[in-house]
C-alpha cells in the first residue's frame, strides 16, 4: 500500500476506534471522548499493541504516515491554544482580583511545591526520568508545573456537561483557572530559556511587542470574518518566531491569542470554531500523544511514578484551594468542589509535557507517567463533583 492509503487507514482508526469505545461503552460520565482518544492512542502505540503486533505498528504507523499525522497535530494544537488565549478574560479577573489572586496563587503554588518534591523523589529513586538536555532545576520545575496545571478547555467542557458553566460557581472557577493558564505559559518560557540563544529570545519578544500593537490596531478595523483569516496568519507567524528563538511554537501560539480580544468575535462562532477543531483535527493530536508513550524503564516503575505524581497533584491542589477557602471565608464544602474542578488536567498538561519532551527536558518514560496521571486525574473529576452538586441542588 502507498503512503496515502496507509494515512487514510490510520485516520479511520484514529477517528473510529475511540468513538466506538466512547459510544458503545457510554464512558462519557467518567471518561469524556478526549480522554478515550488519549487512552486509545496509548493502546494503539508502540508500548502496548505495537509490542503485541509489531508488524501492524510498523505497517500502519510507518515514518511517512507519522510525519503526516504530526503536521496535522501541530497545527491542530496551535489553533486550540490560540483560541484558549483569545478566551482569557482578564478584565473580569481584575474586578475580582483579591479573591482570584489568592485562590489562583494557592491553587497553583501548593501542587507546584508537592510536584517539585515528587520530582526530587523520582530523581533520588532511579535514573532515566530526566532528559538529556535538562538541568535539574528545569526537570523539577517542569514536573512541579505539570502537577499544578488546570486544563481550562477541558474544564469548560466538563462544567458544561454538569450544567454549571454559566452559574456563579462555574464562572468563579473559570476566573481562577484563567490566571493559572497564564502562569503555565510564563513558567514554560522560563524553563525553555536558552542562555546561548537569549539574544534571539529578547529580539523575538521586542519584535512581538511592536508587532502585537500594530496587529491590534489592524484587527480593530477589520470585519469579523477577516479577523479569523488575519488571526490565523498571525498565529503561524508568532509560532514560527517563538520556535526560531527557542521558546517553542506553543508559547508563540498562546501569545498570539492572548493579545487578541474576545470581544472581536461572536462568542457562538468562536465556540463553534473550538468545537470543530476538537472534532476534526484534535483527535489526531490526542492519538499522536498516546503513540509517544514508552515503558522502557519498566512498566511497574512508570505506574509507580504515575501514582506518586497523581497523589502529589491531587493533594497539593486540594490543600492549596482549602487554604484559600479558609482565608477568604468560603462556605463549607466549596473548597472541596473547586479543588476537584481545578484538578482537571488532560489537555493543557499534555500540551505542556509534549513541549518538555520535544525539548528533551523529560524522557519518554516520564512523559508516559505524566500522561497516565493527567488521564486519571481528569477521569476522577466528574464522578467526585457531580454527586455533590446534585445534593446541593434544591
CSV table of C-alpha atoms in Angstrom, one decimal:
chain,number,residue,atom,x,y,z
A,1,UNK,CA,0.0,0.0,0.0
A,2,UNK,CA,1.2,3.5,-0.7
A,3,UNK,CA,1.5,6.3,1.9
A,4,UNK,CA,-1.9,7.9,1.1
A,5,UNK,CA,-3.7,4.6,1.7
A,6,UNK,CA,-1.8,4.0,4.9
A,7,UNK,CA,-2.6,7.5,6.1
A,8,UNK,CA,-6.3,7.0,5.4
A,9,UNK,CA,-6.3,3.7,7.3
A,10,UNK,CA,-4.6,5.5,10.2
A,11,UNK,CA,-7.2,8.3,10.1
A,12,UNK,CA,-10.0,5.7,10.1
A,13,UNK,CA,-8.5,4.1,13.2
A,14,UNK,CA,-7.9,7.5,14.9
A,15,UNK,CA,-11.5,8.7,14.4
A,16,UNK,CA,-13.3,5.3,14.5
A,17,UNK,CA,-11.9,3.3,17.4
A,18,UNK,CA,-12.2,6.0,20.2
A,19,UNK,CA,-15.7,6.9,19.0
A,20,UNK,CA,-16.9,3.3,19.1
A,21,UNK,CA,-15.4,2.8,22.6
A,22,UNK,CA,-16.9,6.1,23.9
A,23,UNK,CA,-20.4,5.4,22.4
A,24,UNK,CA,-20.7,1.6,22.9
A,25,UNK,CA,-19.5,1.6,26.5
A,26,UNK,CA,-21.1,5.0,27.3
A,27,UNK,CA,-18.0,6.3,29.0
A,28,UNK,CA,-19.0,10.0,29.0
A,29,UNK,CA,-19.6,10.2,32.7
A,30,UNK,CA,-16.2,9.2,33.8
A,31,UNK,CA,-14.1,9.4,30.6
A,32,UNK,CA,-15.0,12.2,28.0
A,33,UNK,CA,-14.2,11.4,24.4
A,34,UNK,CA,-11.0,13.4,24.7
A,35,UNK,CA,-9.7,11.0,27.4
A,36,UNK,CA,-10.9,8.0,25.4
A,37,UNK,CA,-8.9,9.3,22.4
A,38,UNK,CA,-5.7,9.6,24.5
A,39,UNK,CA,-6.2,6.2,26.1
A,40,UNK,CA,-6.8,4.7,22.6
A,41,UNK,CA,-3.5,6.3,21.4
A,42,UNK,CA,-1.7,4.6,24.3
A,43,UNK,CA,-3.3,1.2,23.4
A,44,UNK,CA,-2.5,1.6,19.7
A,45,UNK,CA,1.0,2.8,20.3
A,46,UNK,CA,4.4,1.0,20.5
A,47,UNK,CA,4.1,0.4,24.2
A,48,UNK,CA,1.0,-1.9,24.0
A,49,UNK,CA,-0.4,-3.1,20.7
A,50,UNK,CA,3.0,-2.3,19.0
A,51,UNK,CA,4.6,-4.9,21.2
A,52,UNK,CA,1.9,-7.5,20.7
A,53,UNK,CA,1.6,-6.9,16.9
A,54,UNK,CA,4.9,-5.2,15.8
A,55,UNK,CA,4.1,-5.8,12.1
A,56,UNK,CA,0.8,-3.9,12.5
A,57,UNK,CA,2.5,-0.9,14.1
A,58,UNK,CA,5.4,-0.8,11.6
A,59,UNK,CA,3.0,-1.0,8.7
A,60,UNK,CA,0.1,1.4,9.6
A,61,UNK,CA,2.2,3.9,11.5
A,62,UNK,CA,5.2,3.9,9.2
A,63,UNK,CA,7.5,7.0,9.4
A,64,UNK,CA,5.9,8.8,6.4
A,65,UNK,CA,2.4,8.4,8.0
A,66,UNK,CA,3.7,9.6,11.4
A,67,UNK,CA,5.2,12.6,9.7
A,68,UNK,CA,1.9,13.5,8.0
A,69,UNK,CA,0.0,13.0,11.3
A,70,UNK,CA,2.5,15.1,13.2
A,71,UNK,CA,1.9,18.0,10.8
A,72,UNK,CA,-1.8,17.9,11.4
A,73,UNK,CA,-1.3,17.5,15.2
A,74,UNK,CA,1.0,20.5,15.4
A,75,UNK,CA,-1.4,22.8,13.6
A,76,UNK,CA,-4.5,21.5,15.5
A,77,UNK,CA,-2.9,22.1,18.9
A,78,UNK,CA,-1.6,25.5,17.8
A,79,UNK,CA,-5.1,26.6,16.8
A,80,UNK,CA,-6.6,25.2,20.0
A,81,UNK,CA,-4.1,27.0,22.3
A,82,UNK,CA,-4.6,30.2,20.2
A,83,UNK,CA,-8.4,30.0,20.9
A,84,UNK,CA,-7.7,29.4,24.6
A,85,UNK,CA,-5.5,32.6,24.6
A,86,UNK,CA,-8.3,34.6,23.0
A,87,UNK,CA,-10.9,33.4,25.6
A,88,UNK,CA,-8.9,34.6,28.6
A,89,UNK,CA,-11.0,37.4,30.2
A,90,UNK,CA,-8.5,39.2,32.4
A,91,UNK,CA,-10.8,42.2,32.9
A,92,UNK,CA,-13.3,40.1,34.9
A,93,UNK,CA,-10.4,38.6,36.8
A,94,UNK,CA,-9.2,42.2,37.7
A,95,UNK,CA,-12.6,43.1,39.1
A,96,UNK,CA,-12.4,40.1,41.5
A,97,UNK,CA,-8.6,40.4,41.9
A,98,UNK,CA,-8.3,39.7,45.6
A,99,UNK,CA,-10.3,36.5,45.6
A,100,UNK,CA,-9.0,35.4,42.2
A,101,UNK,CA,-5.4,36.2,43.0
A,102,UNK,CA,-5.5,34.5,46.4
A,103,UNK,CA,-7.2,31.3,45.1
A,104,UNK,CA,-5.1,31.1,41.9
A,105,UNK,CA,-1.9,31.6,43.9
A,106,UNK,CA,-2.6,28.8,46.4
A,107,UNK,CA,-4.2,26.5,43.8
A,108,UNK,CA,-1.1,26.8,41.7
A,109,UNK,CA,1.6,27.1,44.4
A,110,UNK,CA,0.7,24.2,46.6
A,111,UNK,CA,0.6,21.5,43.9
A,112,UNK,CA,3.7,23.1,42.3
A,113,UNK,CA,5.5,22.5,45.6
A,114,UNK,CA,4.3,18.9,46.1
A,115,UNK,CA,5.0,18.2,42.4
A,116,UNK,CA,8.6,19.5,42.7
A,117,UNK,CA,9.0,17.3,45.8
A,118,UNK,CA,7.8,14.3,43.8
A,119,UNK,CA,10.2,15.1,41.0
A,120,UNK,CA,13.1,15.2,43.5
A,121,UNK,CA,11.9,11.9,44.8
A,122,UNK,CA,11.9,10.4,41.3
A,123,UNK,CA,15.5,11.6,40.7
A,124,UNK,CA,16.6,10.1,44.0
A,125,UNK,CA,14.8,6.8,43.3
A,126,UNK,CA,16.4,5.9,39.9
A,127,UNK,CA,17.9,7.3,36.7
A,128,UNK,CA,16.1,7.6,33.4
A,129,UNK,CA,13.5,10.2,34.2
A,130,UNK,CA,15.4,13.4,33.3
A,131,UNK,CA,16.0,14.3,29.6
A,132,UNK,CA,19.5,14.7,28.1
A,133,UNK,CA,19.2,18.4,27.6
A,134,UNK,CA,17.7,19.3,31.0
A,135,UNK,CA,19.3,20.9,34.1
A,136,UNK,CA,18.0,19.5,37.4
A,137,UNK,CA,16.1,22.7,38.1
A,138,UNK,CA,14.3,22.6,34.7
A,139,UNK,CA,13.2,19.0,35.3
A,140,UNK,CA,12.0,19.6,38.8
A,141,UNK,CA,10.2,22.8,37.9
A,142,UNK,CA,8.7,21.2,34.8
A,143,UNK,CA,7.3,18.3,36.8
A,144,UNK,CA,6.0,20.6,39.5
A,145,UNK,CA,4.2,22.7,37.0
A,146,UNK,CA,2.7,19.7,35.3
A,147,UNK,CA,1.2,18.7,38.7
A,148,UNK,CA,-0.2,22.2,39.2
A,149,UNK,CA,-1.8,22.7,35.7
A,150,UNK,CA,-5.5,23.2,35.2
A,151,UNK,CA,-6.8,22.4,31.7
A,152,UNK,CA,-9.1,25.3,31.0
A,153,UNK,CA,-10.7,24.0,27.7
A,154,UNK,CA,-11.5,20.6,29.3
A,155,UNK,CA,-12.7,22.2,32.5
A,156,UNK,CA,-15.2,24.2,30.3
A,157,UNK,CA,-16.3,21.0,28.7
A,158,UNK,CA,-16.9,19.2,32.0
A,159,UNK,CA,-18.7,22.1,33.6
A,160,UNK,CA,-20.9,22.4,30.6
A,161,UNK,CA,-21.7,18.7,30.9
A,162,UNK,CA,-22.6,19.2,34.6
A,163,UNK,CA,-24.7,22.3,33.9
A,164,UNK,CA,-22.7,24.8,36.0
A,165,UNK,CA,-20.7,26.6,33.3
A,166,UNK,CA,-22.9,29.8,33.4
A,167,UNK,CA,-23.7,29.5,37.1
A,168,UNK,CA,-21.8,31.7,39.7
A,169,UNK,CA,-19.7,28.7,40.8
A,170,UNK,CA,-18.7,27.9,37.2
A,171,UNK,CA,-17.7,31.5,36.5
A,172,UNK,CA,-15.7,31.7,39.7
A,173,UNK,CA,-13.7,28.5,38.7
A,174,UNK,CA,-13.1,29.9,35.2
A,175,UNK,CA,-11.6,33.0,36.7
A,176,UNK,CA,-9.2,31.0,38.9
A,177,UNK,CA,-8.3,28.7,36.0
A,178,UNK,CA,-7.6,31.7,33.7
A,179,UNK,CA,-4.9,33.1,36.0
A,180,UNK,CA,-3.3,29.6,36.3
A,181,UNK,CA,-3.4,29.3,32.5
A,182,UNK,CA,-1.3,32.5,32.2
A,183,UNK,CA,1.2,31.1,34.8
A,184,UNK,CA,1.6,27.9,32.8
A,185,UNK,CA,3.0,29.6,29.8
A,186,UNK,CA,5.1,32.0,31.8
A,187,UNK,CA,6.8,29.1,33.6
A,188,UNK,CA,7.2,27.3,30.4
A,189,UNK,CA,9.0,30.3,28.9
A,190,UNK,CA,11.3,30.3,31.9
A,191,UNK,CA,12.1,26.6,31.6
A,192,UNK,CA,12.8,26.9,27.9
A,193,UNK,CA,15.0,30.0,28.4
A,194,UNK,CA,18.2,29.2,26.5
A,195,UNK,CA,21.2,31.4,27.6
A,196,UNK,CA,23.0,30.6,24.3
A,197,UNK,CA,20.0,32.0,22.4
A,198,UNK,CA,18.9,34.6,24.8
A,199,UNK,CA,19.7,37.4,22.3
A,200,UNK,CA,17.3,35.7,19.8
A,201,UNK,CA,14.6,35.4,22.5
A,202,UNK,CA,15.0,39.0,23.6
A,203,UNK,CA,14.7,40.1,19.9
A,204,UNK,CA,11.6,38.0,19.4
A,205,UNK,CA,9.9,39.4,22.5
A,206,UNK,CA,10.8,43.0,21.4
A,207,UNK,CA,9.6,42.5,17.9
A,208,UNK,CA,6.5,40.7,19.2
A,209,UNK,CA,5.6,43.7,21.4
A,210,UNK,CA,5.7,46.1,18.5
A,211,UNK,CA,4.0,43.7,16.1
A,212,UNK,CA,1.2,43.0,18.6
A,213,UNK,CA,0.5,46.7,18.9
A,214,UNK,CA,0.2,47.1,15.2
A,215,UNK,CA,-1.7,43.9,14.9
A,216,UNK,CA,-4.3,45.0,17.4
A,217,UNK,CA,-4.8,48.3,15.6
A,218,UNK,CA,-5.3,46.5,12.3
A,219,UNK,CA,-7.8,43.9,13.9
A,220,UNK,CA,-9.9,46.7,15.4
A,221,UNK,CA,-10.6,48.0,11.9
A,222,UNK,CA,-11.4,44.7,10.2
A,223,UNK,CA,-14.8,43.0,9.8
A,224,UNK,CA,-15.2,39.9,11.9
A,225,UNK,CA,-14.7,37.3,9.2
A,226,UNK,CA,-11.5,38.9,8.1
A,227,UNK,CA,-10.3,38.8,11.7
A,228,UNK,CA,-10.3,34.9,11.6
A,229,UNK,CA,-8.1,34.8,8.5
A,230,UNK,CA,-5.7,37.5,9.7
A,231,UNK,CA,-5.6,35.9,13.1
A,232,UNK,CA,-4.6,32.6,11.7
A,233,UNK,CA,-1.8,34.2,9.7
A,234,UNK,CA,-0.7,36.0,12.9
A,235,UNK,CA,-0.8,32.6,14.7
A,236,UNK,CA,1.5,31.0,12.2
A,237,UNK,CA,4.0,33.9,12.2
A,238,UNK,CA,4.1,34.0,16.1
A,239,UNK,CA,4.6,30.2,16.2
A,240,UNK,CA,7.5,30.5,13.8
A,241,UNK,CA,9.1,33.4,15.7
A,242,UNK,CA,8.8,31.6,19.1
A,243,UNK,CA,10.2,28.3,17.7
A,244,UNK,CA,13.1,30.2,15.9
A,245,UNK,CA,14.2,31.8,19.1
A,246,UNK,CA,14.0,28.6,21.1
A,247,UNK,CA,10.8,29.2,23.1
A,248,UNK,CA,8.7,26.6,21.2
A,249,UNK,CA,5.9,27.2,18.8
A,250,UNK,CA,3.3,26.5,21.5
A,251,UNK,CA,4.4,29.6,23.5
A,252,UNK,CA,4.0,31.6,20.3
A,253,UNK,CA,0.6,30.2,19.8
A,254,UNK,CA,-0.6,31.2,23.3
A,255,UNK,CA,0.9,34.7,22.9
A,256,UNK,CA,-0.8,35.1,19.6
A,257,UNK,CA,-4.2,34.5,21.2
A,258,UNK,CA,-3.5,36.3,24.5
A,259,UNK,CA,-3.0,39.7,22.8
A,260,UNK,CA,-6.4,39.4,21.0
A,261,UNK,CA,-9.7,40.5,22.4
A,262,UNK,CA,-12.6,38.0,22.8
A,263,UNK,CA,-15.0,40.9,22.1
A,264,UNK,CA,-13.7,41.0,18.5
A,265,UNK,CA,-15.6,37.8,17.8
A,266,UNK,CA,-19.1,36.5,18.1
A,267,UNK,CA,-18.9,34.0,21.0
A,268,UNK,CA,-21.1,31.5,19.4
A,269,UNK,CA,-18.9,31.4,16.3
A,270,UNK,CA,-15.8,31.2,18.5
A,271,UNK,CA,-17.3,28.3,20.4
A,272,UNK,CA,-18.2,26.7,17.1
A,273,UNK,CA,-14.6,27.0,15.9
A,274,UNK,CA,-13.3,25.4,19.1
A,275,UNK,CA,-15.8,22.5,18.8
A,276,UNK,CA,-14.9,22.0,15.2
A,277,UNK,CA,-11.2,21.9,15.9
A,278,UNK,CA,-11.9,19.3,18.6
A,279,UNK,CA,-14.0,17.3,16.2
A,280,UNK,CA,-12.0,17.5,13.0
A,281,UNK,CA,-8.2,17.6,13.9
A,282,UNK,CA,-7.6,17.4,17.6
A,283,UNK,CA,-8.2,13.6,17.6
A,284,UNK,CA,-5.0,13.3,15.6
A,285,UNK,CA,-3.1,15.2,18.3
A,286,UNK,CA,-4.6,13.1,21.1
A,287,UNK,CA,-3.8,9.8,19.4
A,288,UNK,CA,-0.3,11.0,18.4
A,289,UNK,CA,0.2,11.9,22.0
A,290,UNK,CA,-0.7,8.3,23.0
A,291,UNK,CA,1.7,7.0,20.4
A,292,UNK,CA,4.6,8.6,22.2
A,293,UNK,CA,4.2,6.6,25.4
A,294,UNK,CA,7.1,4.5,26.4
A,295,UNK,CA,7.6,1.8,29.1
A,296,UNK,CA,11.3,1.1,28.7
A,297,UNK,CA,12.3,1.7,32.3
A,298,UNK,CA,9.8,-1.0,33.2
A,299,UNK,CA,6.0,-1.0,33.4
A,300,UNK,CA,6.0,-1.1,37.2
A,301,UNK,CA,8.3,1.9,37.6
A,302,UNK,CA,6.2,4.0,35.2
A,303,UNK,CA,3.0,3.1,37.0
A,304,UNK,CA,4.6,3.8,40.5
A,305,UNK,CA,5.8,7.2,39.2
A,306,UNK,CA,2.3,8.0,37.8
A,307,UNK,CA,0.7,7.1,41.2
A,308,UNK,CA,3.2,9.3,43.0
A,309,UNK,CA,2.6,12.2,40.7
A,310,UNK,CA,-1.2,11.8,41.0
A,311,UNK,CA,-1.0,11.9,44.8
A,312,UNK,CA,1.2,15.0,44.7
A,313,UNK,CA,-1.1,16.7,42.2
A,314,UNK,CA,-4.4,15.9,43.9
A,315,UNK,CA,-3.2,16.5,47.5
A,316,UNK,CA,-1.4,19.7,46.5
A,317,UNK,CA,-4.4,21.1,44.7
A,318,UNK,CA,-6.9,20.3,47.4
A,319,UNK,CA,-4.6,21.6,50.1
A,320,UNK,CA,-4.0,24.9,48.2
A,321,UNK,CA,-7.6,25.6,47.5
A,322,UNK,CA,-8.5,24.6,51.1
A,323,UNK,CA,-6.1,27.2,52.4
A,324,UNK,CA,-7.5,29.8,50.1
A,325,UNK,CA,-11.1,29.0,51.1
A,326,UNK,CA,-10.2,29.4,54.8
A,327,UNK,CA,-8.5,32.8,54.1
A,328,UNK,CA,-11.5,34.0,52.0
A,329,UNK,CA,-14.2,32.6,54.3
A,330,UNK,CA,-15.9,30.3,51.8
A,331,UNK,CA,-18.9,28.2,52.7
A,332,UNK,CA,-18.2,24.7,54.0
A,333,UNK,CA,-17.5,22.3,51.2
A,334,UNK,CA,-16.8,24.9,48.5
A,335,UNK,CA,-13.1,24.3,48.6
A,336,UNK,CA,-13.5,20.6,48.0
A,337,UNK,CA,-15.7,21.2,44.9
A,338,UNK,CA,-13.5,24.0,43.5
A,339,UNK,CA,-10.3,22.0,44.2
A,340,UNK,CA,-11.6,18.9,42.3
A,341,UNK,CA,-12.8,21.1,39.4
A,342,UNK,CA,-9.4,22.8,39.1
A,343,UNK,CA,-7.8,19.3,39.2
A,344,UNK,CA,-8.9,18.7,35.6
A,345,UNK,CA,-5.7,18.3,33.6
A,346,UNK,CA,-6.0,16.3,30.4
A,347,UNK,CA,-5.4,18.7,27.5
A,348,UNK,CA,-3.2,21.6,28.6
A,349,UNK,CA,-1.0,19.5,30.8
A,350,UNK,CA,-0.5,17.1,27.8
A,351,UNK,CA,0.5,20.0,25.6
A,352,UNK,CA,2.8,21.3,28.3
A,353,UNK,CA,4.6,17.9,28.8
A,354,UNK,CA,4.8,17.4,25.0
A,355,UNK,CA,6.9,20.6,24.9
A,356,UNK,CA,9.1,19.3,27.7
A,357,UNK,CA,9.5,16.0,25.8
A,358,UNK,CA,10.3,17.8,22.5
A,359,UNK,CA,13.0,19.8,24.2
A,360,UNK,CA,14.5,16.7,25.9
A,361,UNK,CA,13.8,18.0,29.4
A,362,UNK,CA,11.9,14.8,30.3
A,363,UNK,CA,12.3,11.3,28.9
A,364,UNK,CA,9.5,9.4,27.2
A,365,UNK,CA,9.1,7.3,30.3
A,366,UNK,CA,8.4,10.4,32.4
A,367,UNK,CA,6.1,11.6,29.7
A,368,UNK,CA,4.2,8.3,30.0
A,369,UNK,CA,3.9,8.6,33.8
A,370,UNK,CA,2.7,12.2,33.4
A,371,UNK,CA,0.2,11.2,30.7
A,372,UNK,CA,-1.3,8.5,32.9
A,373,UNK,CA,-1.5,10.9,35.8
A,374,UNK,CA,-3.3,13.5,33.6
A,375,UNK,CA,-5.8,11.0,32.3
A,376,UNK,CA,-6.7,9.5,35.8
A,377,UNK,CA,-7.0,12.9,37.4
A,378,UNK,CA,-9.4,14.1,34.7
A,379,UNK,CA,-11.4,10.9,34.9
A,380,UNK,CA,-11.9,11.5,38.7
A,381,UNK,CA,-13.4,15.0,38.3
A,382,UNK,CA,-17.0,14.3,37.2
A,383,UNK,CA,-17.6,11.2,39.5
A,384,UNK,CA,-16.5,13.1,42.5
A,385,UNK,CA,-18.0,16.6,41.8
A,386,UNK,CA,-21.3,15.6,40.2
A,387,UNK,CA,-22.9,13.8,43.2
A,388,UNK,CA,-22.0,16.8,45.5
A,389,UNK,CA,-23.6,19.2,43.0
A,390,UNK,CA,-26.7,17.0,42.9
A,391,UNK,CA,-27.0,17.1,46.7
A,392,UNK,CA,-26.7,20.9,46.7
A,393,UNK,CA,-29.4,21.3,44.0
A,394,UNK,CA,-32.8,22.1,45.7
